[in-house]
PDB file of C-alpha atoms in Angstrom:
ATOM      1  CA  UNK C   1      -0.259  -0.247  -0.275  1.00  0.00           C
ATOM      2  CA  UNK C   2       1.351   3.568  -0.530  1.00  0.00           C
ATOM      3  CA  UNK C   3       0.269   6.922   0.918  1.00  0.00           C
ATOM      4  CA  UNK C   4      -0.072   8.320  -3.015  1.00  0.00           C
ATOM      5  CA  UNK C   5      -2.937   9.879  -3.881  1.00  0.00           C
ATOM      6  CA  UNK C   6      -4.620   8.763  -7.440  1.00  0.00           C
ATOM      7  CA  UNK C   7      -4.959  11.439  -9.669  1.00  0.00           C
ATOM      8  CA  UNK C   8      -7.807  11.395 -11.774  1.00  0.00           C
ATOM      9  CA  UNK C   9      -7.198  12.273 -15.579  1.00  0.00           C
ATOM     10  CA  UNK C  10     -10.551  12.585 -16.583  1.00  0.00           C
ATOM     11  CA  UNK C  11     -11.191  15.664 -19.077  1.00  0.00           C
ATOM     12  CA  UNK C  12     -12.701  18.836 -17.671  1.00  0.00           C
ATOM     13  CA  UNK C  13     -16.392  19.300 -17.785  1.00  0.00           C
ATOM     14  CA  UNK C  14     -16.151  22.778 -19.039  1.00  0.00           C
ATOM     15  CA  UNK C  15     -13.917  25.776 -19.659  1.00  0.00           C
ATOM     16  CA  UNK C  16     -15.265  29.321 -17.802  1.00  0.00           C
ATOM     17  CA  UNK C  17     -13.673  32.583 -17.835  1.00  0.00           C
ATOM     18  CA  UNK C  18     -15.001  34.856 -14.886  1.00  0.00           C
ATOM     19  CA  UNK C  19     -14.750  38.485 -16.475  1.00  0.00           C
ATOM     20  CA  UNK C  20     -14.325  41.675 -14.597  1.00  0.00           C
ATOM     21  CA  UNK C  21     -16.720  44.338 -16.011  1.00  0.00           C
ATOM     22  CA  UNK C  22     -15.702  47.068 -14.234  1.00  0.00           C
ATOM     23  CA  UNK C  23     -16.467  49.343 -11.107  1.00  0.00           C
ATOM     24  CA  UNK C  24     -20.220  49.772 -11.259  1.00  0.00           C
ATOM     25  CA  UNK C  25     -22.062  46.516 -10.118  1.00  0.00           C
ATOM     26  CA  UNK C  26     -22.703  43.993 -11.556  1.00  0.00           C
ATOM     27  CA  UNK C  27     -18.788  43.784 -11.434  1.00  0.00           C
ATOM     28  CA  UNK C  28     -18.710  40.057 -12.888  1.00  0.00           C
ATOM     29  CA  UNK C  29     -19.720  37.702 -15.930  1.00  0.00           C
ATOM     30  CA  UNK C  30     -18.931  34.296 -16.444  1.00  0.00           C
ATOM     31  CA  UNK C  31     -18.157  33.108 -20.106  1.00  0.00           C
ATOM     32  CA  UNK C  32     -17.812  29.439 -21.239  1.00  0.00           C
ATOM     33  CA  UNK C  33     -15.787  27.967 -24.089  1.00  0.00           C
ATOM     34  CA  UNK C  34     -17.006  24.378 -23.672  1.00  0.00           C
ATOM     35  CA  UNK C  35     -18.775  22.372 -21.426  1.00  0.00           C
ATOM     36  CA  UNK C  36     -22.354  20.930 -20.507  1.00  0.00           C
ATOM     37  CA  UNK C  37     -24.692  23.921 -20.104  1.00  0.00           C
ATOM     38  CA  UNK C  38     -26.025  22.661 -17.018  1.00  0.00           C
ATOM     39  CA  UNK C  39     -22.945  22.583 -15.270  1.00  0.00           C
ATOM     40  CA  UNK C  40     -21.846  25.871 -16.656  1.00  0.00           C
ATOM     41  CA  UNK C  41     -25.271  27.560 -15.641  1.00  0.00           C
ATOM     42  CA  UNK C  42     -24.975  25.789 -12.017  1.00  0.00           C
ATOM     43  CA  UNK C  43     -21.607  27.233 -11.565  1.00  0.00           C
ATOM     44  CA  UNK C  44     -22.582  30.617 -12.874  1.00  0.00           C
ATOM     45  CA  UNK C  45     -25.121  30.910 -10.124  1.00  0.00           C
ATOM     46  CA  UNK C  46     -22.659  29.937  -7.424  1.00  0.00           C
ATOM     47  CA  UNK C  47     -20.083  32.620  -8.631  1.00  0.00           C
ATOM     48  CA  UNK C  48     -22.658  35.130  -8.795  1.00  0.00           C
ATOM     49  CA  UNK C  49     -23.597  34.466  -5.434  1.00  0.00           C
ATOM     50  CA  UNK C  50     -19.870  34.764  -4.135  1.00  0.00           C
ATOM     51  CA  UNK C  51     -18.496  37.657  -6.401  1.00  0.00           C
ATOM     52  CA  UNK C  52     -21.370  39.861  -8.347  1.00  0.00           C
ATOM     53  CA  UNK C  53     -21.411  42.752  -5.735  1.00  0.00           C
ATOM     54  CA  UNK C  54     -17.709  42.391  -4.858  1.00  0.00           C
ATOM     55  CA  UNK C  55     -15.090  44.596  -6.663  1.00  0.00           C
ATOM     56  CA  UNK C  56     -11.443  43.069  -6.976  1.00  0.00           C
ATOM     57  CA  UNK C  57     -10.449  45.823  -4.068  1.00  0.00           C
ATOM     58  CA  UNK C  58     -12.963  44.861  -1.460  1.00  0.00           C
ATOM     59  CA  UNK C  59     -11.322  42.862   1.214  1.00  0.00           C
ATOM     60  CA  UNK C  60     -14.117  40.084   1.034  1.00  0.00           C
ATOM     61  CA  UNK C  61     -13.011  39.518  -2.643  1.00  0.00           C
ATOM     62  CA  UNK C  62     -10.030  37.045  -2.180  1.00  0.00           C
ATOM     63  CA  UNK C  63     -11.882  34.961   0.351  1.00  0.00           C
ATOM     64  CA  UNK C  64     -14.945  34.596  -2.363  1.00  0.00           C
ATOM     65  CA  UNK C  65     -12.230  34.249  -5.040  1.00  0.00           C
ATOM     66  CA  UNK C  66     -10.626  31.231  -3.364  1.00  0.00           C
ATOM     67  CA  UNK C  67     -14.134  29.715  -2.958  1.00  0.00           C
ATOM     68  CA  UNK C  68     -14.867  30.172  -6.398  1.00  0.00           C
ATOM     69  CA  UNK C  69     -11.580  28.205  -7.493  1.00  0.00           C
ATOM     70  CA  UNK C  70     -12.044  25.702  -4.985  1.00  0.00           C
ATOM     71  CA  UNK C  71     -15.446  25.142  -6.644  1.00  0.00           C
ATOM     72  CA  UNK C  72     -14.319  24.752 -10.112  1.00  0.00           C
ATOM     73  CA  UNK C  73     -11.588  22.118  -8.741  1.00  0.00           C
ATOM     74  CA  UNK C  74     -14.317  20.240  -7.337  1.00  0.00           C
ATOM     75  CA  UNK C  75     -16.620  20.176 -10.498  1.00  0.00           C
ATOM     76  CA  UNK C  76     -13.316  19.567 -12.579  1.00  0.00           C
ATOM     77  CA  UNK C  77     -13.997  23.060 -14.549  1.00  0.00           C
ATOM     78  CA  UNK C  78     -11.005  24.753 -16.157  1.00  0.00           C
ATOM     79  CA  UNK C  79     -11.198  28.197 -14.524  1.00  0.00           C
ATOM     80  CA  UNK C  80      -9.525  31.652 -15.892  1.00  0.00           C
ATOM     81  CA  UNK C  81      -9.908  34.832 -15.098  1.00  0.00           C
ATOM     82  CA  UNK C  82      -9.861  38.333 -17.226  1.00  0.00           C
ATOM     83  CA  UNK C  83      -7.672  40.024 -16.359  1.00  0.00           C
ATOM     84  CA  UNK C  84      -5.645  37.390 -15.847  1.00  0.00           C
ATOM     85  CA  UNK C  85      -3.980  39.333 -12.655  1.00  0.00           C
ATOM     86  CA  UNK C  86      -6.814  38.461 -10.693  1.00  0.00           C
ATOM     87  CA  UNK C  87      -6.127  34.915 -10.166  1.00  0.00           C
ATOM     88  CA  UNK C  88      -2.441  35.736  -9.440  1.00  0.00           C
ATOM     89  CA  UNK C  89      -2.703  35.214  -5.562  1.00  0.00           C
ATOM     90  CA  UNK C  90      -4.248  32.057  -5.923  1.00  0.00           C
ATOM     91  CA  UNK C  91      -1.328  30.743  -8.767  1.00  0.00           C
ATOM     92  CA  UNK C  92       1.330  32.175  -6.174  1.00  0.00           C
ATOM     93  CA  UNK C  93       0.169  30.068  -3.300  1.00  0.00           C
ATOM     94  CA  UNK C  94       0.439  26.714  -5.378  1.00  0.00           C
ATOM     95  CA  UNK C  95       3.917  27.386  -6.872  1.00  0.00           C
TER      96      UNK C  95
END
């Protein structure tokens, strides 16, 4: 027996981009390149609940962004951010 975790190599269910719309609410939109529309719409609902009224400079944004990232990982969804700088603190933690 080993302590090595099995990695699942299933293809992603979808690819989505969280897009910052600007300083006036709603601040965020979700765009999908591919994937099951039901999965994307369910993810969109959760993403909107966490981010819709939070601009990137809001202290709560970082915590909620991490929740969105974990949600995407759990659902096997490829996640990107526009502009890409919004994901930088998450990437720095995983290096």
